[in-house]
Coordinates of C-alpha atoms in Angstrom, one line a residue:
M1 CA -23.9 14.6 -6.3
K2 CA -23.4 11.6 -3.9
R3 CA -20.2 13.1 -2.9
I4 CA -21.9 16.6 -2.3
A5 CA -24.6 14.9 -0.2
L6 CA -22.5 12.9 1.9
F7 CA -20.1 16.0 2.7
C8 CA -23.3 18.0 3.8
V9 CA -24.2 14.9 5.8
L10 CA -20.8 14.9 7.5
L11 CA -20.9 18.9 8.0
I12 CA -24.1 18.6 9.7
T13 CA -23.1 15.8 11.9
C14 CA -19.9 17.2 12.9
C15 CA -21.1 20.6 13.5
P16 CA -22.9 21.5 17.0
V17 CA -26.5 22.5 16.7
F18 CA -27.7 25.0 19.2
A19 CA -31.5 25.1 19.4
Q20 CA -32.4 28.4 20.7
N21 CA -35.7 29.6 21.9
Y22 CA -37.5 32.7 21.2
D23 CA -40.9 32.0 22.3
E24 CA -42.1 32.8 25.9
A25 CA -44.6 30.0 25.6
K26 CA -41.6 27.5 25.7
V27 CA -39.8 29.0 28.5
P28 CA -39.9 25.9 31.0
H29 CA -40.9 26.1 34.6
Y30 CA -38.0 27.1 36.7
T31 CA -37.2 28.2 40.3
L32 CA -34.4 30.4 41.2
P33 CA -31.9 29.8 43.7
D34 CA -32.9 31.6 47.0
V35 CA -30.5 34.6 47.1
L36 CA -31.3 35.1 51.0
K37 CA -31.0 31.6 51.8
T38 CA -27.3 30.1 52.7
S39 CA -26.2 26.6 51.2
S40 CA -26.7 25.5 55.0
G41 CA -30.4 26.6 54.8
K42 CA -30.1 29.5 57.1
V43 CA -32.4 32.5 56.0
I44 CA -30.7 35.9 55.9
R45 CA -33.0 38.5 57.3
N46 CA -30.8 41.6 57.6
E47 CA -27.9 43.6 55.9
E48 CA -25.3 42.4 58.7
K49 CA -25.9 38.7 58.0
W50 CA -25.8 39.4 54.4
E51 CA -22.7 41.0 54.6
K52 CA -21.0 38.4 56.8
L53 CA -22.4 35.1 55.8
R54 CA -24.5 35.1 52.5
R55 CA -22.5 37.6 50.2
P56 CA -19.1 35.9 50.6
E57 CA -20.7 32.6 49.9
V58 CA -22.3 33.7 46.6
L59 CA -19.3 35.5 45.7
K60 CA -17.3 32.3 45.8
L61 CA -20.2 30.3 44.0
F62 CA -19.7 32.4 41.1
E63 CA -15.9 32.2 41.3
D64 CA -15.8 28.4 41.4
H65 CA -18.7 27.8 39.0
V66 CA -18.6 30.7 36.6
Y67 CA -16.1 33.4 36.4
G68 CA -13.0 32.1 38.1
Q69 CA -11.0 33.2 41.0
M70 CA -10.0 37.0 41.0
P71 CA -6.4 37.0 41.8
T72 CA -5.4 40.3 43.9
D73 CA -1.8 40.0 44.7
Y74 CA 0.9 41.7 42.6
D75 CA 4.3 43.3 43.2
S76 CA 3.8 47.0 41.9
I77 CA 1.9 49.1 39.8
R78 CA 3.1 52.2 38.1
Y79 CA 1.2 55.0 36.3
A80 CA 2.8 56.9 33.2
L81 CA 0.9 59.7 31.4
T82 CA 1.8 59.6 27.7
E83 CA -0.7 62.6 27.3
D84 CA -1.3 64.9 30.0
D85 CA -3.8 67.8 29.9
R86 CA -3.8 68.4 26.2
P87 CA -6.7 70.5 25.1
E88 CA -9.4 68.9 23.1
M89 CA -13.2 69.2 21.9
D90 CA -12.5 73.0 21.3
G91 CA -11.0 73.3 24.6
K92 CA -14.0 71.8 26.6
A93 CA -11.9 68.9 27.8
V94 CA -8.5 67.8 28.3
L95 CA -6.9 64.6 27.2
K96 CA -4.9 62.2 29.4
Q97 CA -3.6 58.8 28.0
V98 CA -2.2 56.8 30.6
G99 CA -0.2 53.6 30.8
V100 CA -1.1 51.4 33.9
T101 CA 1.7 48.8 34.3
V102 CA 1.3 45.9 36.7
F103 CA 4.4 43.8 37.9
R104 CA 4.4 40.3 39.4
K105 CA 7.3 38.0 39.6
G106 CA 9.5 39.7 37.1
N107 CA 6.7 40.2 34.3
S108 CA 4.4 43.0 33.7
V109 CA 1.3 43.8 31.6
Q110 CA 0.3 47.4 30.6
I111 CA -3.3 48.7 30.4
N112 CA -3.8 51.6 28.2
V113 CA -6.3 54.3 29.4
V114 CA -7.7 56.9 27.2
L115 CA -9.5 59.8 29.7
F116 CA -11.0 63.0 28.9
V117 CA -11.9 65.6 31.6
P118 CA -13.9 68.5 31.4
T119 CA -12.0 71.5 31.6
Q120 CA -14.8 73.5 33.5
A121 CA -14.9 71.5 36.3
K122 CA -14.5 73.1 39.7
K123 CA -13.8 70.2 41.6
P124 CA -13.0 66.3 41.1
V125 CA -15.7 64.8 38.8
P126 CA -17.6 61.6 38.3
V127 CA -16.2 59.3 35.5
F128 CA -17.7 56.6 33.4
L129 CA -15.0 53.7 32.7
L130 CA -16.0 51.7 29.4
I131 CA -14.7 48.3 29.1
N132 CA -14.1 48.4 25.4
N133 CA -14.7 44.9 23.6
R134 CA -15.1 46.5 20.0
G135 CA -12.4 48.1 18.0
K136 CA -10.1 50.7 19.3
E137 CA -11.2 53.0 17.0
N138 CA -14.6 53.4 18.8
T139 CA -12.5 55.1 21.7
D140 CA -10.0 57.3 19.4
P141 CA -8.3 59.6 21.5
T142 CA -7.8 61.9 18.6
R143 CA -11.6 62.3 18.0
A144 CA -10.8 61.9 14.1
K145 CA -13.3 59.0 14.5
K146 CA -16.3 59.4 16.8
S147 CA -18.7 56.6 17.9
E148 CA -22.0 56.5 19.5
F149 CA -20.5 53.6 21.3
W150 CA -18.4 55.9 23.6
P151 CA -19.7 59.5 22.8
A152 CA -17.0 61.2 24.5
E153 CA -18.5 64.7 23.7
M154 CA -21.8 64.0 25.2
L155 CA -20.2 62.9 28.4
I156 CA -17.9 66.0 28.6
D157 CA -20.9 68.3 28.0
S158 CA -22.8 66.7 30.6
G159 CA -20.2 67.5 33.2
F160 CA -18.7 63.7 33.6
A161 CA -15.2 62.6 32.7
I162 CA -15.0 59.7 30.4
A163 CA -12.4 57.0 30.2
A164 CA -11.7 53.6 28.4
F165 CA -9.4 50.8 27.9
H166 CA -9.5 47.9 25.7
V167 CA -10.0 44.3 26.5
S168 CA -7.0 43.0 24.4
D169 CA -4.7 44.8 26.8
L170 CA -5.7 42.1 29.3
A171 CA -6.7 39.1 27.3
P172 CA -7.0 39.0 23.4
D173 CA -10.9 38.1 22.9
D174 CA -9.7 34.7 21.1
K175 CA -10.1 31.2 22.2
D176 CA -6.4 30.6 21.0
T177 CA -4.8 33.4 22.2
Y178 CA -6.6 34.8 25.3
A179 CA -3.9 33.7 27.7
T180 CA -1.2 35.5 26.2
G181 CA -1.9 38.6 28.3
V182 CA -2.5 38.9 31.9
L183 CA -2.8 35.1 32.6
Q184 CA 0.5 33.7 31.2
K185 CA 2.6 36.9 32.1
L186 CA 1.0 37.5 35.6
Y187 CA -1.1 34.6 36.7
P188 CA -0.2 31.4 35.0
E189 CA -1.4 29.4 38.1
Q190 CA -4.8 30.3 37.0
L191 CA -4.9 28.6 33.7
K192 CA -4.1 25.1 35.7
K193 CA -7.1 25.7 37.8
D194 CA -10.8 24.4 36.9
N195 CA -12.0 27.3 38.7
G196 CA -9.3 29.6 37.4
M197 CA -9.6 33.3 35.9
K198 CA -10.4 33.5 32.2
A199 CA -10.7 36.2 29.7
I200 CA -13.8 38.0 31.3
G201 CA -12.1 37.7 34.8
A202 CA -8.9 39.1 33.4
W203 CA -10.9 42.1 31.9
A204 CA -12.6 42.7 35.2
W205 CA -9.2 42.5 37.1
G206 CA -8.1 45.1 34.5
A207 CA -11.0 47.6 35.5
S208 CA -9.7 47.4 39.1
R209 CA -6.3 48.4 38.0
V210 CA -7.8 51.3 36.2
M211 CA -9.6 52.1 39.5
D212 CA -6.2 52.2 41.1
Y213 CA -5.1 54.9 38.8
F214 CA -8.2 56.8 39.4
E215 CA -7.6 57.0 43.2
T216 CA -4.5 59.0 42.3
D217 CA -5.8 61.4 39.9
R218 CA -6.8 64.7 41.1
D219 CA -9.2 65.4 38.5
I220 CA -11.2 62.3 39.3
D221 CA -13.6 61.8 42.0
S222 CA -12.7 58.0 42.7
K223 CA -15.7 57.8 44.7
K224 CA -18.1 58.2 41.7
V225 CA -16.6 55.9 39.2
I226 CA -19.4 54.1 36.8
V227 CA -18.0 50.9 35.3
V228 CA -19.7 50.3 31.9
G229 CA -19.8 47.4 29.5
H230 CA -21.7 46.2 26.4
S231 CA -22.5 42.7 25.7
R232 CA -19.4 40.6 26.7
G233 CA -18.2 43.9 28.3
G234 CA -21.4 44.0 30.1
K235 CA -20.9 40.6 31.6
T236 CA -17.5 41.9 32.6
S237 CA -18.8 45.2 34.3
L238 CA -21.3 43.2 36.5
W239 CA -18.5 40.9 37.6
A240 CA -15.9 43.8 38.1
A241 CA -18.7 46.0 40.1
A242 CA -19.6 42.5 42.1
Q243 CA -15.7 42.0 43.1
D244 CA -14.5 45.5 43.5
R245 CA -16.9 47.5 45.7
R246 CA -15.1 50.6 44.8
F247 CA -17.1 51.2 41.7
A248 CA -19.8 53.6 42.7
A249 CA -22.3 51.8 40.1
C250 CA -22.7 49.6 37.2
V251 CA -24.0 49.8 33.6
T252 CA -24.6 46.4 31.9
N253 CA -25.8 46.9 28.4
C254 CA -27.4 44.0 26.4
S255 CA -25.3 41.7 28.5
G256 CA -27.7 38.6 27.9
N257 CA -26.5 35.2 29.0
T258 CA -24.0 35.1 32.0
G259 CA -24.5 38.7 32.1
A260 CA -28.1 40.3 33.6
A261 CA -30.3 37.8 32.0
L262 CA -31.7 34.7 33.9
A263 CA -29.8 31.3 32.5
R264 CA -32.8 29.1 33.8
R265 CA -35.3 30.8 31.4
Q266 CA -33.1 29.0 28.7
F267 CA -34.3 31.8 26.3
G268 CA -32.0 33.2 23.6
E269 CA -28.3 32.4 24.0
R270 CA -27.9 29.5 26.5
I271 CA -24.7 28.4 28.5
T272 CA -24.0 25.4 26.0
R273 CA -23.9 27.9 23.0
I274 CA -21.8 30.5 25.1
N275 CA -19.3 28.0 26.2
T276 CA -18.8 26.3 22.8
T277 CA -18.5 29.6 20.9
F278 CA -16.4 31.6 23.5
P279 CA -14.7 28.5 25.5
H280 CA -12.2 31.4 26.9
W281 CA -14.5 33.4 28.8
F282 CA -15.5 31.5 31.7
N283 CA -13.9 29.0 33.8
N284 CA -13.4 25.2 33.0
N285 CA -16.1 24.4 35.9
Y286 CA -18.9 26.4 33.9
K287 CA -18.9 23.8 31.1
K288 CA -20.4 21.2 33.4
Y289 CA -23.6 23.3 33.0
N290 CA -24.2 23.0 29.3
D291 CA -27.8 22.1 29.0
K292 CA -28.1 22.0 32.6
E293 CA -29.0 25.5 33.7
N294 CA -31.2 24.2 36.5
A295 CA -28.2 22.6 38.3
L296 CA -26.1 25.7 38.6
P297 CA -26.0 26.9 42.3
V298 CA -26.6 30.5 41.3
D299 CA -28.4 32.7 38.4
Q300 CA -27.8 36.3 37.3
H301 CA -30.0 37.9 39.9
M302 CA -27.5 36.9 42.6
L303 CA -24.9 38.5 40.6
I304 CA -26.7 41.8 40.5
A305 CA -27.4 41.4 44.2
L306 CA -23.4 41.4 44.9
V307 CA -23.4 44.9 43.5
A308 CA -25.9 45.9 46.2
P309 CA -26.3 48.6 47.7
R310 CA -24.9 50.4 44.8
P311 CA -27.1 51.2 41.7
V312 CA -27.2 49.1 38.6
Y313 CA -28.5 50.0 35.1
A314 CA -29.2 47.2 32.9
T315 CA -30.5 47.4 29.1
N316 CA -31.6 45.7 26.2
A317 CA -32.7 46.2 22.5
S318 CA -36.0 45.4 21.1
K319 CA -34.6 43.2 18.2
D320 CA -31.9 41.8 20.6
L321 CA -33.9 38.7 21.6
W322 CA -30.8 36.8 21.9
A323 CA -29.9 38.8 25.1
D324 CA -33.3 38.1 26.7
P325 CA -34.9 41.6 27.5
K326 CA -37.4 39.9 29.9
G327 CA -35.0 37.7 31.6
T328 CA -32.7 40.8 32.2
F329 CA -35.7 42.7 33.8
L330 CA -36.8 39.8 36.0
A331 CA -33.2 39.2 37.1
L332 CA -33.2 42.6 38.6
K333 CA -36.6 42.4 40.0
A334 CA -35.3 39.0 41.7
A335 CA -32.4 40.8 43.2
E336 CA -34.7 43.4 44.9
P337 CA -34.8 41.3 48.1
V338 CA -31.2 42.0 48.8
Y339 CA -31.3 45.6 48.3
A340 CA -34.4 45.6 50.7
L341 CA -31.9 44.5 53.5
Y342 CA -30.5 48.1 53.0
N343 CA -33.6 49.7 53.2
I344 CA -33.4 50.5 49.3
K345 CA -36.4 50.2 47.2
S346 CA -35.7 49.4 43.7
G347 CA -38.5 51.6 42.1
L348 CA -38.9 49.1 39.2
P349 CA -42.5 48.4 37.9
K350 CA -44.1 45.0 38.3
D351 CA -43.9 44.4 34.5
P352 CA -41.2 45.2 31.9
P353 CA -41.7 48.8 30.8
G354 CA -42.5 49.4 27.0
I355 CA -40.0 50.1 24.3
D356 CA -38.1 53.2 24.7
K357 CA -39.5 53.8 28.1
P358 CA -36.6 54.0 30.6
V359 CA -37.1 53.5 34.4
I360 CA -34.7 56.2 35.8
G361 CA -35.7 57.2 39.0
S362 CA -35.0 54.0 41.0
H363 CA -32.0 52.3 42.5
F364 CA -32.4 50.1 39.5
G365 CA -32.3 51.5 36.1
Y366 CA -33.9 49.7 33.2
H367 CA -34.8 50.2 29.5
N368 CA -35.6 48.2 26.3
R369 CA -34.3 50.5 23.3
E370 CA -35.8 50.1 20.0
G371 CA -33.0 48.7 17.7
E372 CA -30.2 46.0 17.3
H373 CA -27.5 44.7 19.8
N374 CA -25.5 48.0 20.3
M375 CA -24.7 50.7 22.6
T376 CA -26.0 53.9 21.3
A377 CA -26.4 57.9 22.1
Y378 CA -29.8 57.0 23.4
D379 CA -28.4 54.5 25.9
W380 CA -25.5 57.0 27.1
G381 CA -28.3 59.8 27.5
N382 CA -30.1 57.7 29.9
F383 CA -26.9 56.6 31.8
I384 CA -26.2 59.9 32.4
R385 CA -29.7 60.8 33.8
F386 CA -29.4 57.8 36.1
A387 CA -26.2 58.9 37.2
R388 CA -27.3 62.3 38.1
K389 CA -29.8 60.7 40.4
F390 CA -26.8 59.3 42.7

């Protein structure tokens, strides 16, 4: 018994303990960084100064302290259709499977894209692009398995194309093997930098390469591509939209910490927990802010602001306090001043809406769905309604 007790003591001592707060009364007082004030103290008062001075500064702060650099150079890119215009869904859609291969310095990485396009379209159609961080069966091109996580039939019936790629094509979601994809093969120098790209940066980079393909596909309106992600994929969709302004809109679903939720609230998942459990997601510099959220030069309202003036839809689920529903809504509200520079009113209410009461008619969309951490047909139905506004 003594040995068992000693073992338990050692186990508790060796394992990190993360105190997570789910009580609004225990949220500490915090002050958000002013998204409209430069590092030198200059106040930004118009769109031109935001674009010229503050936006590049905020983007670099996120690169240096959170997500890592986003390399843009490569030698060439090629597209190979392995399936082209195959009728599916009782003739309502055609299937395209595309290999997007990127070459740099003698090495290459292939991103495998599944794309369904409605057959009744009279012109190029808008498309939802999912950054799939769950099993590949969720985006099954054969449709033998259908998932609410990627309800292709619903999107086709609504007149949208729907596409997906899997994060493992860029960087396996594993702390030991994440570098075996795009990082080791194309950008090994990033692994040596404290502000170098890691897994989430690699996934966002991949979304941009799929966008490159969309610009060549006559069936797709490349001016109307909505990038979508859930959870860690939702962190990625925001970063992809911030970096690549070709994305027309961004959907970030239950993305929580280092996604759409404010870090300084210290509610639900915190920086220490995410950096300890998933050390491969963000750059090395981000570890400096473990238990030091207030020392960060940014917070997530500033990431949302980088998407301006394009629409952003953020979601939560009632039982997913880990992702801080209130902190997500407050981040959207705190990004409103940047949208105002473009003469855009968000349309969000003063306070978070009730459960299953989506805000659709604004440049910011938001809902807090009843249920668990997931992406469902209810979520997608609201994404469709939101996209039709724009």
